[in-house]
Amino acid sequence: MAGPPPDGQPAPDDGRLPESALARLGERGFGIYVHVPFCAARCGYCDFNTYTPGELGSAGRTDADSWLEAALAEVDLAGTVLGGAPGGLPRVDTVFVGGGTPTLLPPDHLARVLGRIDDVFGLATDAEVTTEANPESVDPTSLAALRAAGFTRVSLGMQSARSHVLAVLDRRHTPGRAVQAAQEARGAGFAHVNLDLIYGTPGETDEDWAASLEAVAAGGVDHVSAYALIVEDGTRLARQIARGVLPAPDDDVLADRYLMADTALSALGLHWYEVSNWAADEAARCRHNELYWRSGDWWGVGPGAHSHAGGVRWWNVRHPARYADRLAGKTSPAQAREVLEAEDRRVEDVLLRLRLADGLPLPVLDDAGRAAAAQAVADGLLDPAAHRGGQAVLTLRGRLLADAVVRALLP
């Protein structure tokens, strides 16, 4: 179960935003995130705001139809709230449907939400529309239906190509299913397909990780995300490690696995554009995630979804039944919010944009930060040529130590 959100400030029942936020709306792009909180089973490492049938029980408005009704109502609410911006409603550049497992829902449910977004806001002609999917939750028919509905990109949770690693992670698909699903997505007409990988699982060997990277090649994908396993408090995995049933991930092993990933993915023609993401070319990058990394604006639809507009961040109530009840009562589902000061936004710019291969403009840093950047160049953590051009760009070694570089740049 997800940890508690921050306390924040009270959010208005009608969802209204300060005029100052509306005035800046869409300056760095605008997208919509849709959270589907349902999963068939809970993975042992996951602390996302998701619910299995057993966790939801039979009471309350928790089924897929009530989620759909509430999500459509929140899209309408977003249109009303943001319609007060001086420039009117922003166009939607990206839509990302995440979870949970969105593809547990019928394709028609996801199509209806996308259609309502288009009706209320209008999708840009080149809008990127992504859905996450577990490999076992899609087939050629459902993928074809999603593509026909307007989805342009699918992100598949592969995690590993080894059965014993999948077992530790409590993943339900067979080792080869993710690659097969990626091939099916290509066959359904998806130009952009991503595979998500996790490295550093207890019991995973170098050979296991190499096999996962080799399997990616068979999928014919143009994007790969590879993340180090993080042991989140409150998860089954954390409890197993605390009891000594499983060993904790080793930082040195994680660094070695990252280097293996960068070498293997580069050989496949996939190049890093964010610390944990590789793409075949600029068109293959996940534009929705780039919106986050560049501190753009987005409205988060769904239980527990987070939003950001013009320096105001807010988050919805987490339980699906409470979320649906709030919207059925014509009340915003926002639980609380925070208004970011200029310094808060600058710090977030450093935290997020430094992770990008495009880099962080040096003028974002203060005097002490720029001095630290110069030292990071001398230490081999920032690229010297990019630095001369006014950007802070991580070297390969810098990517391994990205958190330390950020701390140095924010003295």
mmCIF file of C-alpha atoms in Angstrom:
data_model
loop_
_atom_site.group_PDB
_atom_site.id
_atom_site.type_symbol
_atom_site.label_atom_id
_atom_site.label_comp_id
_atom_site.label_asym_id
_atom_site.label_seq_id
_atom_site.Cartn_x
_atom_site.Cartn_y
_atom_site.Cartn_z
ATOM 1 C CA MET A 1 0.000 0.000 0.000
ATOM 2 C CA ALA A 2 1.247 3.467 -0.834
ATOM 3 C CA GLY A 3 2.683 5.595 1.932
ATOM 4 C CA PRO A 4 0.765 8.649 3.144
ATOM 5 C CA PRO A 5 0.894 11.794 0.993
ATOM 6 C CA PRO A 6 2.203 15.070 2.464
ATOM 7 C CA ASP A 7 -0.168 17.083 4.647
ATOM 8 C CA GLY A 8 -0.306 20.124 2.373
ATOM 9 C CA GLN A 9 -2.874 22.900 2.541
ATOM 10 C CA PRO A 10 -6.650 22.530 2.241
ATOM 11 C CA ALA A 11 -7.846 22.186 -1.362
ATOM 12 C CA PRO A 12 -11.028 24.042 -2.392
ATOM 13 C CA ASP A 13 -14.079 21.841 -2.862
ATOM 14 C CA ASP A 14 -14.598 23.237 -6.358
ATOM 15 C CA GLY A 15 -10.957 22.643 -7.353
ATOM 16 C CA ARG A 16 -10.299 26.282 -8.251
ATOM 17 C CA LEU A 17 -6.693 27.438 -8.652
ATOM 18 C CA PRO A 18 -5.053 30.790 -7.860
ATOM 19 C CA GLU A 19 -5.056 33.280 -10.729
ATOM 20 C CA SER A 20 -1.253 33.292 -10.610
ATOM 21 C CA ALA A 21 -1.233 29.562 -11.436
ATOM 22 C CA LEU A 22 -3.697 29.938 -14.300
ATOM 23 C CA ALA A 23 -1.616 32.787 -15.722
ATOM 24 C CA ARG A 24 1.401 30.461 -16.107
ATOM 25 C CA LEU A 25 -0.563 27.415 -17.262
ATOM 26 C CA GLY A 26 1.043 25.517 -20.118
ATOM 27 C CA GLU A 27 4.249 27.570 -20.325
ATOM 28 C CA ARG A 28 6.240 24.306 -20.378
ATOM 29 C CA GLY A 29 3.611 22.135 -22.040
ATOM 30 C CA PHE A 30 0.489 20.423 -20.743
ATOM 31 C CA GLY A 31 -0.500 16.800 -20.360
ATOM 32 C CA ILE A 32 -3.002 14.584 -18.586
ATOM 33 C CA TYR A 33 -2.176 11.583 -16.421
ATOM 34 C CA VAL A 34 -4.904 8.991 -15.799
ATOM 35 C CA HIS A 35 -4.475 6.629 -12.845
ATOM 36 C CA VAL A 36 -6.132 3.211 -12.965
ATOM 37 C CA PRO A 37 -5.735 1.766 -9.451
ATOM 38 C CA PHE A 38 -6.618 -1.863 -10.137
ATOM 39 C CA CYS A 39 -4.250 -4.859 -10.181
ATOM 40 C CA ALA A 40 -4.961 -8.578 -10.387
ATOM 41 C CA ALA A 41 -2.318 -9.184 -7.690
ATOM 42 C CA ARG A 42 0.158 -7.080 -5.722
ATOM 43 C CA CYS A 43 3.826 -7.295 -6.655
ATOM 44 C CA GLY A 44 6.059 -7.672 -3.615
ATOM 45 C CA TYR A 45 8.150 -4.563 -4.368
ATOM 46 C CA CYS A 46 5.291 -2.204 -5.270
ATOM 47 C CA ASP A 47 4.087 0.652 -3.054
ATOM 48 C CA PHE A 48 1.945 2.416 -5.665
ATOM 49 C CA ASN A 49 -1.648 3.404 -4.922
ATOM 50 C CA THR A 50 -3.153 0.184 -6.271
ATOM 51 C CA TYR A 51 -5.760 -2.294 -5.097
ATOM 52 C CA THR A 52 -6.427 -5.970 -5.756
ATOM 53 C CA PRO A 53 -9.956 -7.413 -5.702
ATOM 54 C CA GLY A 54 -9.292 -8.847 -2.244
ATOM 55 C CA GLU A 55 -8.156 -5.474 -0.902
ATOM 56 C CA LEU A 56 -11.209 -3.679 -2.273
ATOM 57 C CA GLY A 57 -13.741 -6.220 -1.058
ATOM 58 C CA SER A 58 -17.327 -6.132 -2.191
ATOM 59 C CA ALA A 59 -18.496 -2.968 -0.456
ATOM 60 C CA GLY A 60 -18.516 0.514 -1.937
ATOM 61 C CA ARG A 61 -18.202 1.987 -5.408
ATOM 62 C CA THR A 62 -15.004 0.244 -6.403
ATOM 63 C CA ASP A 63 -15.666 -1.489 -9.715
ATOM 64 C CA ALA A 64 -14.376 -0.501 -13.130
ATOM 65 C CA ASP A 65 -17.632 1.153 -14.170
ATOM 66 C CA SER A 66 -17.711 3.465 -11.151
ATOM 67 C CA TRP A 67 -14.042 4.341 -11.774
ATOM 68 C CA LEU A 68 -14.936 5.232 -15.372
ATOM 69 C CA GLU A 69 -17.867 7.405 -14.331
ATOM 70 C CA ALA A 70 -15.703 9.252 -11.819
ATOM 71 C CA ALA A 71 -12.763 9.667 -14.211
ATOM 72 C CA LEU A 72 -15.026 11.189 -16.864
ATOM 73 C CA ALA A 73 -16.421 13.565 -14.255
ATOM 74 C CA GLU A 74 -12.914 14.627 -13.230
ATOM 75 C CA VAL A 75 -11.982 15.385 -16.839
ATOM 76 C CA ASP A 76 -15.043 17.648 -16.954
ATOM 77 C CA LEU A 77 -13.952 19.271 -13.691
ATOM 78 C CA ALA A 78 -10.471 19.865 -15.106
ATOM 79 C CA GLY A 79 -12.002 21.613 -18.096
ATOM 80 C CA THR A 80 -14.047 23.883 -15.847
ATOM 81 C CA VAL A 81 -11.148 24.761 -13.535
ATOM 82 C CA LEU A 82 -8.536 25.331 -16.233
ATOM 83 C CA GLY A 83 -10.959 27.048 -18.591
ATOM 84 C CA GLY A 84 -10.466 30.172 -16.491
ATOM 85 C CA ALA A 85 -6.882 30.565 -17.700
ATOM 86 C CA PRO A 86 -6.240 33.801 -19.644
ATOM 87 C CA GLY A 87 -5.436 31.823 -22.765
ATOM 88 C CA GLY A 88 -8.307 29.396 -22.292
ATOM 89 C CA LEU A 89 -7.869 25.650 -22.061
ATOM 90 C CA PRO A 90 -4.394 24.437 -23.017
ATOM 91 C CA ARG A 91 -4.074 21.847 -25.743
ATOM 92 C CA VAL A 92 -3.183 18.376 -24.519
ATOM 93 C CA ASP A 93 0.240 17.389 -25.805
ATOM 94 C CA THR A 94 0.471 14.056 -23.968
ATOM 95 C CA VAL A 95 -1.786 11.575 -22.198
ATOM 96 C CA PHE A 96 -0.366 8.825 -20.009
ATOM 97 C CA VAL A 97 -2.591 6.097 -18.557
ATOM 98 C CA GLY A 98 -0.790 4.388 -15.686
ATOM 99 C CA GLY A 99 -1.491 2.325 -12.632
ATOM 100 C CA GLY A 100 -2.027 -0.268 -11.441
ATOM 101 C CA THR A 101 -2.775 -2.188 -14.591
ATOM 102 C CA PRO A 102 -4.826 -0.023 -16.963
ATOM 103 C CA THR A 103 -5.270 -2.879 -19.409
ATOM 104 C CA LEU A 104 -7.269 -4.869 -16.868
ATOM 105 C CA LEU A 105 -10.079 -2.532 -17.931
ATOM 106 C CA PRO A 106 -11.905 -3.106 -21.210
ATOM 107 C CA PRO A 107 -10.290 -1.104 -24.045
ATOM 108 C CA ASP A 108 -13.589 0.752 -24.410
ATOM 109 C CA HIS A 109 -13.211 2.228 -20.908
ATOM 110 C CA LEU A 110 -9.814 3.685 -21.765
ATOM 111 C CA ALA A 111 -11.126 4.832 -25.155
ATOM 112 C CA ARG A 112 -13.994 6.690 -23.489
ATOM 113 C CA VAL A 113 -11.653 8.561 -21.148
ATOM 114 C CA LEU A 114 -9.417 9.509 -24.066
ATOM 115 C CA GLY A 115 -12.460 10.616 -26.050
ATOM 116 C CA ARG A 116 -13.667 12.805 -23.186
ATOM 117 C CA ILE A 117 -10.218 14.414 -22.903
ATOM 118 C CA ASP A 118 -10.367 15.192 -26.615
ATOM 119 C CA ASP A 119 -13.915 16.551 -26.337
ATOM 120 C CA VAL A 120 -13.120 18.820 -23.382
ATOM 121 C CA PHE A 121 -9.584 19.967 -24.175
ATOM 122 C CA GLY A 122 -8.752 18.892 -27.693
ATOM 123 C CA LEU A 123 -5.783 16.633 -28.332
ATOM 124 C CA ALA A 124 -2.861 18.106 -30.241
ATOM 125 C CA THR A 125 -2.611 16.661 -33.737
ATOM 126 C CA ASP A 126 0.680 15.021 -32.768
ATOM 127 C CA ALA A 127 -0.356 14.066 -29.214
ATOM 128 C CA GLU A 128 1.473 11.178 -27.593
ATOM 129 C CA VAL A 129 -1.004 8.806 -25.915
ATOM 130 C CA THR A 130 0.527 6.055 -23.766
ATOM 131 C CA THR A 131 -0.912 3.225 -21.730
ATOM 132 C CA GLU A 132 0.997 1.007 -19.357
ATOM 133 C CA ALA A 133 0.263 -2.708 -19.560
ATOM 134 C CA ASN A 134 1.265 -5.926 -17.908
ATOM 135 C CA PRO A 135 2.274 -8.466 -20.555
ATOM 136 C CA GLU A 136 -0.421 -10.954 -19.550
ATOM 137 C CA SER A 137 -3.183 -8.306 -19.635
ATOM 138 C CA VAL A 138 -3.054 -7.658 -23.397
ATOM 139 C CA ASP A 139 -3.445 -9.692 -26.571
ATOM 140 C CA PRO A 140 -3.538 -8.832 -30.293
ATOM 141 C CA THR A 141 -7.262 -8.027 -30.145
ATOM 142 C CA SER A 142 -7.065 -5.649 -27.167
ATOM 143 C CA LEU A 143 -3.944 -3.973 -28.538
ATOM 144 C CA ALA A 144 -5.647 -3.408 -31.889
ATOM 145 C CA ALA A 145 -8.637 -1.879 -30.081
ATOM 146 C CA LEU A 146 -6.385 0.490 -28.116
ATOM 147 C CA ARG A 147 -4.545 1.535 -31.251
ATOM 148 C CA ALA A 148 -7.857 2.179 -33.031
ATOM 149 C CA ALA A 149 -8.982 4.312 -30.064
ATOM 150 C CA GLY A 150 -6.027 6.668 -30.551
ATOM 151 C CA PHE A 151 -3.308 5.270 -28.309
ATOM 152 C CA THR A 152 0.101 5.769 -29.927
ATOM 153 C CA ARG A 153 2.439 4.174 -27.385
ATOM 154 C CA VAL A 154 2.411 1.190 -25.033
ATOM 155 C CA SER A 155 4.731 0.566 -22.074
ATOM 156 C CA LEU A 156 5.039 -3.074 -21.000
ATOM 157 C CA GLY A 157 6.238 -4.195 -17.566
ATOM 158 C CA MET A 158 8.814 -6.844 -18.430
ATOM 159 C CA GLN A 159 11.146 -6.504 -15.390
ATOM 160 C CA SER A 160 13.175 -9.643 -16.171
ATOM 161 C CA ALA A 161 13.567 -12.531 -18.605
ATOM 162 C CA ARG A 162 14.347 -15.018 -15.819
ATOM 163 C CA SER A 163 11.566 -16.926 -14.068
ATOM 164 C CA HIS A 164 13.239 -17.024 -10.640
ATOM 165 C CA VAL A 165 13.730 -13.230 -10.704
ATOM 166 C CA LEU A 166 10.095 -12.706 -11.687
ATOM 167 C CA ALA A 167 9.101 -14.977 -8.805
ATOM 168 C CA VAL A 168 10.990 -12.857 -6.258
ATOM 169 C CA LEU A 169 9.230 -9.768 -7.641
ATOM 170 C CA ASP A 170 5.846 -11.579 -7.537
ATOM 171 C CA ARG A 171 5.326 -10.989 -11.246
ATOM 172 C CA ARG A 172 2.745 -13.254 -12.859
ATOM 173 C CA HIS A 173 3.820 -13.367 -16.521
ATOM 174 C CA THR A 174 6.122 -15.984 -17.989
ATOM 175 C CA PRO A 175 9.653 -14.942 -18.992
ATOM 176 C CA GLY A 176 8.958 -14.719 -22.722
ATOM 177 C CA ARG A 177 5.540 -13.092 -22.559
ATOM 178 C CA ALA A 178 6.748 -9.465 -22.424
ATOM 179 C CA VAL A 179 8.758 -9.795 -25.631
ATOM 180 C CA GLN A 180 5.828 -11.537 -27.311
ATOM 181 C CA ALA A 181 3.480 -8.736 -26.201
ATOM 182 C CA ALA A 182 5.890 -6.138 -27.583
ATOM 183 C CA GLN A 183 5.844 -7.922 -30.935
ATOM 184 C CA GLU A 184 2.045 -8.021 -30.824
ATOM 185 C CA ALA A 185 1.946 -4.280 -30.114
ATOM 186 C CA ARG A 186 4.126 -3.642 -33.142
ATOM 187 C CA GLY A 187 1.789 -5.839 -35.166
ATOM 188 C CA ALA A 188 -1.201 -3.822 -33.942
ATOM 189 C CA GLY A 189 0.359 -0.659 -35.362
ATOM 190 C CA PHE A 190 2.047 0.893 -32.338
ATOM 191 C CA ALA A 191 5.040 2.866 -33.600
ATOM 192 C CA HIS A 192 6.397 3.309 -30.082
ATOM 193 C CA VAL A 193 6.761 0.410 -27.632
ATOM 194 C CA ASN A 194 8.635 0.452 -24.313
ATOM 195 C CA LEU A 195 9.847 -2.378 -22.106
ATOM 196 C CA ASP A 196 10.346 -1.692 -18.388
ATOM 197 C CA LEU A 197 13.213 -3.545 -16.687
ATOM 198 C CA ILE A 198 14.303 -3.800 -13.054
ATOM 199 C CA TYR A 199 17.844 -4.730 -12.026
ATOM 200 C CA GLY A 200 19.319 -5.690 -8.672
ATOM 201 C CA THR A 201 16.592 -8.110 -7.541
ATOM 202 C CA PRO A 202 17.855 -10.432 -4.776
ATOM 203 C CA GLY A 203 19.122 -13.617 -6.410
ATOM 204 C CA GLU A 204 19.664 -12.025 -9.819
ATOM 205 C CA THR A 205 23.113 -12.732 -11.311
ATOM 206 C CA ASP A 206 25.061 -10.869 -13.970
ATOM 207 C CA GLU A 207 24.079 -13.652 -16.368
ATOM 208 C CA ASP A 208 20.389 -13.176 -15.519
ATOM 209 C CA TRP A 209 20.618 -9.453 -16.198
ATOM 210 C CA ALA A 210 22.509 -10.030 -19.447
ATOM 211 C CA ALA A 211 19.748 -12.423 -20.544
ATOM 212 C CA SER A 212 17.109 -9.778 -19.884
ATOM 213 C CA LEU A 213 19.023 -7.232 -21.932
ATOM 214 C CA GLU A 214 19.474 -9.749 -24.747
ATOM 215 C CA ALA A 215 15.733 -10.480 -24.735
ATOM 216 C CA VAL A 216 14.984 -6.806 -25.351
ATOM 217 C CA ALA A 217 16.520 -7.097 -28.812
ATOM 218 C CA ALA A 218 13.887 -9.660 -29.827
ATOM 219 C CA GLY A 219 11.070 -7.318 -28.872
ATOM 220 C CA GLY A 220 11.830 -4.808 -31.596
ATOM 221 C CA VAL A 221 11.148 -1.926 -29.208
ATOM 222 C CA ASP A 222 12.323 1.652 -29.625
ATOM 223 C CA HIS A 223 12.438 2.507 -25.917
ATOM 224 C CA VAL A 224 13.650 0.835 -22.722
ATOM 225 C CA SER A 225 13.366 1.967 -19.113
ATOM 226 C CA ALA A 226 15.726 0.271 -16.647
ATOM 227 C CA TYR A 227 15.436 0.986 -12.939
ATOM 228 C CA ALA A 228 17.438 -0.152 -9.950
ATOM 229 C CA LEU A 229 15.277 -2.063 -7.491
ATOM 230 C CA ILE A 230 14.221 0.176 -4.613
ATOM 231 C CA VAL A 231 13.073 -1.481 -1.405
ATOM 232 C CA GLU A 232 10.067 0.556 -0.281
ATOM 233 C CA ASP A 233 8.930 0.555 3.347
ATOM 234 C CA GLY A 234 5.790 -1.414 3.977
ATOM 235 C CA THR A 235 6.148 -3.780 1.018
ATOM 236 C CA ARG A 236 6.358 -7.559 1.157
ATOM 237 C CA LEU A 237 9.899 -7.350 -0.224
ATOM 238 C CA ALA A 238 10.962 -4.985 2.568
ATOM 239 C CA ARG A 239 9.600 -7.399 5.155
ATOM 240 C CA GLN A 240 11.439 -10.319 3.565
ATOM 241 C CA ILE A 241 14.716 -8.400 3.623
ATOM 242 C CA ALA A 242 14.150 -7.256 7.213
ATOM 243 C CA ARG A 243 13.667 -10.883 8.284
ATOM 244 C CA GLY A 244 16.801 -11.965 6.440
ATOM 245 C CA VAL A 245 14.849 -14.118 3.982
ATOM 246 C CA LEU A 246 16.356 -12.133 1.103
ATOM 247 C CA PRO A 247 19.516 -9.997 0.907
ATOM 248 C CA ALA A 248 19.292 -6.254 0.375
ATOM 249 C CA PRO A 249 20.378 -4.891 -3.042
ATOM 250 C CA ASP A 250 24.092 -4.046 -3.152
ATOM 251 C CA ASP A 251 25.022 -0.548 -4.418
ATOM 252 C CA ASP A 252 28.155 -1.765 -6.196
ATOM 253 C CA VAL A 253 26.177 -4.487 -7.976
ATOM 254 C CA LEU A 254 23.540 -1.937 -8.993
ATOM 255 C CA ALA A 255 26.249 0.284 -10.497
ATOM 256 C CA ASP A 256 27.710 -2.636 -12.450
ATOM 257 C CA ARG A 257 24.259 -3.585 -13.758
ATOM 258 C CA TYR A 258 23.649 -0.011 -14.893
ATOM 259 C CA LEU A 259 26.898 -0.053 -16.868
ATOM 260 C CA MET A 260 25.894 -3.372 -18.435
ATOM 261 C CA ALA A 261 22.547 -1.869 -19.435
ATOM 262 C CA ASP A 262 24.063 1.230 -20.987
ATOM 263 C CA THR A 263 26.538 -0.830 -23.016
ATOM 264 C CA ALA A 264 23.950 -3.357 -24.221
ATOM 265 C CA LEU A 265 21.249 -0.828 -25.039
ATOM 266 C CA SER A 266 23.671 1.469 -26.842
ATOM 267 C CA ALA A 267 24.711 -1.507 -28.978
ATOM 268 C CA LEU A 268 21.026 -1.914 -29.926
ATOM 269 C CA GLY A 269 20.883 1.700 -31.098
ATOM 270 C CA LEU A 270 19.093 2.944 -27.992
ATOM 271 C CA HIS A 271 20.681 6.013 -26.396
ATOM 272 C CA TRP A 272 20.141 7.493 -22.962
ATOM 273 C CA TYR A 273 18.107 10.676 -22.776
ATOM 274 C CA GLU A 274 17.318 10.412 -19.055
ATOM 275 C CA VAL A 275 19.310 8.548 -16.427
ATOM 276 C CA SER A 276 17.007 5.498 -16.495
ATOM 277 C CA ASN A 277 15.639 5.758 -20.049
ATOM 278 C CA TRP A 278 16.984 4.922 -23.495
ATOM 279 C CA ALA A 279 15.340 5.647 -26.865
ATOM 280 C CA ALA A 280 16.093 4.953 -30.526
ATOM 281 C CA ASP A 281 15.674 8.610 -31.504
ATOM 282 C CA GLU A 282 13.981 11.811 -30.358
ATOM 283 C CA ALA A 283 10.578 10.656 -31.650
ATOM 284 C CA ALA A 284 10.824 7.537 -29.472
ATOM 285 C CA ARG A 285 11.339 9.451 -26.224
ATOM 286 C CA CYS A 286 8.473 9.444 -23.734
ATOM 287 C CA ARG A 287 7.262 13.016 -24.122
ATOM 288 C CA HIS A 288 4.912 12.729 -21.150
ATOM 289 C CA ASN A 289 7.747 11.866 -18.781
ATOM 290 C CA GLU A 290 9.810 14.658 -20.305
ATOM 291 C CA LEU A 291 6.966 16.967 -19.278
ATOM 292 C CA TYR A 292 7.553 15.920 -15.659
ATOM 293 C CA TRP A 293 11.327 16.252 -15.902
ATOM 294 C CA ARG A 294 10.974 19.748 -17.360
ATOM 295 C CA SER A 295 8.496 20.820 -14.657
ATOM 296 C CA GLY A 296 5.615 21.190 -17.075
ATOM 297 C CA ASP A 297 1.925 21.191 -16.178
ATOM 298 C CA TRP A 298 -0.428 18.225 -16.008
ATOM 299 C CA TRP A 299 -3.760 17.276 -14.510
ATOM 300 C CA GLY A 300 -3.810 13.900 -12.763
ATOM 301 C CA VAL A 301 -7.120 12.056 -13.089
ATOM 302 C CA GLY A 302 -7.911 9.175 -10.735
ATOM 303 C CA PRO A 303 -7.568 8.027 -7.121
ATOM 304 C CA GLY A 304 -4.332 9.305 -5.575
ATOM 305 C CA ALA A 305 -3.252 11.046 -8.785
ATOM 306 C CA HIS A 306 -0.994 14.097 -8.447
ATOM 307 C CA SER A 307 -1.302 17.255 -10.546
ATOM 308 C CA HIS A 308 0.741 20.395 -11.173
ATOM 309 C CA ALA A 309 -0.322 23.665 -12.759
ATOM 310 C CA GLY A 310 1.538 26.949 -12.714
ATOM 311 C CA GLY A 311 3.423 26.249 -9.500
ATOM 312 C CA VAL A 312 0.533 24.628 -7.607
ATOM 313 C CA ARG A 313 0.691 20.900 -6.843
ATOM 314 C CA TRP A 314 -2.248 18.878 -5.519
ATOM 315 C CA TRP A 315 -3.147 15.241 -4.971
ATOM 316 C CA ASN A 316 -6.404 13.308 -4.925
ATOM 317 C CA VAL A 317 -7.874 11.146 -2.200
ATOM 318 C CA ARG A 318 -6.472 7.649 -2.636
ATOM 319 C CA HIS A 319 -9.253 5.115 -2.161
ATOM 320 C CA PRO A 320 -11.343 4.426 -5.293
ATOM 321 C CA ALA A 321 -14.637 4.443 -3.372
ATOM 322 C CA ARG A 322 -13.941 7.787 -1.707
ATOM 323 C CA TYR A 323 -12.712 9.215 -5.003
ATOM 324 C CA ALA A 324 -15.897 8.148 -6.794
ATOM 325 C CA ASP A 325 -18.105 9.447 -3.984
ATOM 326 C CA ARG A 326 -16.464 12.881 -4.040
ATOM 327 C CA LEU A 327 -17.063 13.303 -7.746
ATOM 328 C CA ALA A 328 -20.582 11.896 -7.558
ATOM 329 C CA GLY A 329 -21.236 14.633 -4.995
ATOM 330 C CA LYS A 330 -19.926 17.321 -7.395
ATOM 331 C CA THR A 331 -16.886 17.882 -5.185
ATOM 332 C CA SER A 332 -13.253 17.987 -6.241
ATOM 333 C CA PRO A 333 -11.409 14.780 -5.308
ATOM 334 C CA ALA A 334 -8.335 16.799 -4.276
ATOM 335 C CA GLN A 335 -7.216 15.925 -0.748
ATOM 336 C CA ALA A 336 -4.692 18.748 -0.318
ATOM 337 C CA ARG A 337 -2.270 20.974 -2.226
ATOM 338 C CA GLU A 338 0.871 23.060 -1.939
ATOM 339 C CA VAL A 339 1.888 26.299 -3.610
ATOM 340 C CA LEU A 340 5.526 26.215 -4.721
ATOM 341 C CA GLU A 341 7.673 29.290 -4.164
ATOM 342 C CA ALA A 342 10.157 30.419 -6.811
ATOM 343 C CA GLU A 343 13.054 28.780 -4.942
ATOM 344 C CA ASP A 344 11.114 25.513 -4.663
ATOM 345 C CA ARG A 345 10.655 25.486 -8.432
ATOM 346 C CA ARG A 346 14.330 26.269 -9.025
ATOM 347 C CA VAL A 347 15.409 23.403 -6.789
ATOM 348 C CA GLU A 348 13.059 21.034 -8.607
ATOM 349 C CA ASP A 349 14.500 22.198 -11.929
ATOM 350 C CA VAL A 350 17.954 21.146 -10.730
ATOM 351 C CA LEU A 351 16.702 17.829 -9.348
ATOM 352 C CA LEU A 352 14.845 16.868 -12.504
ATOM 353 C CA ARG A 353 16.550 18.497 -15.477
ATOM 354 C CA LEU A 354 20.030 17.358 -14.467
ATOM 355 C CA ARG A 355 18.826 13.801 -15.133
ATOM 356 C CA LEU A 356 18.324 14.616 -18.813
ATOM 357 C CA ALA A 357 20.911 14.166 -21.548
ATOM 358 C CA ASP A 358 19.869 17.632 -22.762
ATOM 359 C CA GLY A 359 21.156 18.896 -19.447
ATOM 360 C CA LEU A 360 20.482 21.728 -17.045
ATOM 361 C CA PRO A 361 21.117 25.346 -18.104
ATOM 362 C CA LEU A 362 23.857 26.700 -15.851
ATOM 363 C CA PRO A 363 21.981 29.999 -15.207
ATOM 364 C CA VAL A 364 19.458 27.989 -13.160
ATOM 365 C CA LEU A 365 22.213 27.486 -10.573
ATOM 366 C CA ASP A 366 23.238 30.125 -8.045
ATOM 367 C CA ASP A 367 26.862 31.257 -7.703
ATOM 368 C CA ALA A 368 27.774 28.429 -5.341
ATOM 369 C CA GLY A 369 26.063 25.907 -7.617
ATOM 370 C CA ARG A 370 27.984 27.122 -10.653
ATOM 371 C CA ALA A 371 31.244 26.806 -8.731
ATOM 372 C CA ALA A 372 30.217 23.272 -7.770
ATOM 373 C CA ALA A 373 29.446 22.530 -11.428
ATOM 374 C CA ALA A 374 32.943 23.591 -12.422
ATOM 375 C CA GLN A 375 34.367 21.257 -9.778
ATOM 376 C CA ALA A 376 32.119 18.445 -11.020
ATOM 377 C CA VAL A 377 33.627 18.918 -14.489
ATOM 378 C CA ALA A 378 37.100 18.586 -12.989
ATOM 379 C CA ASP A 379 35.968 15.448 -11.150
ATOM 380 C CA GLY A 380 34.696 13.855 -14.360
ATOM 381 C CA LEU A 381 31.025 14.014 -13.338
ATOM 382 C CA LEU A 382 29.863 16.678 -15.821
ATOM 383 C CA ASP A 383 30.721 16.872 -19.517
ATOM 384 C CA PRO A 384 33.327 19.623 -20.159
ATOM 385 C CA ALA A 385 32.155 20.472 -23.688
ATOM 386 C CA ALA A 386 28.545 20.878 -22.574
ATOM 387 C CA HIS A 387 29.729 22.969 -19.633
ATOM 388 C CA ARG A 388 31.545 25.327 -21.975
ATOM 389 C CA GLY A 389 28.258 25.638 -23.880
ATOM 390 C CA GLY A 390 26.343 26.646 -20.769
ATOM 391 C CA GLN A 391 24.806 23.280 -19.835
ATOM 392 C CA ALA A 392 25.377 20.826 -16.994
ATOM 393 C CA VAL A 393 25.272 17.353 -18.559
ATOM 394 C CA LEU A 394 26.139 14.202 -16.642
ATOM 395 C CA THR A 395 28.927 11.947 -17.850
ATOM 396 C CA LEU A 396 28.485 8.188 -17.564
ATOM 397 C CA ARG A 397 30.244 8.300 -14.185
ATOM 398 C CA GLY A 398 28.065 11.266 -13.284
ATOM 399 C CA ARG A 399 24.947 9.236 -14.015
ATOM 400 C CA LEU A 400 26.089 6.640 -11.496
ATOM 401 C CA LEU A 401 26.491 9.410 -8.913
ATOM 402 C CA ALA A 402 23.604 11.630 -10.025
ATOM 403 C CA ASP A 403 22.187 12.136 -6.530
ATOM 404 C CA ALA A 404 25.579 13.244 -5.207
ATOM 405 C CA VAL A 405 25.974 15.675 -8.110
ATOM 406 C CA VAL A 406 22.568 17.184 -7.373
ATOM 407 C CA ARG A 407 23.511 17.667 -3.723
ATOM 408 C CA ALA A 408 26.712 19.414 -4.764
ATOM 409 C CA LEU A 409 24.861 21.763 -7.101
ATOM 410 C CA LEU A 410 22.380 22.716 -4.384
ATOM 411 C CA PRO A 411 24.765 23.711 -1.536
#
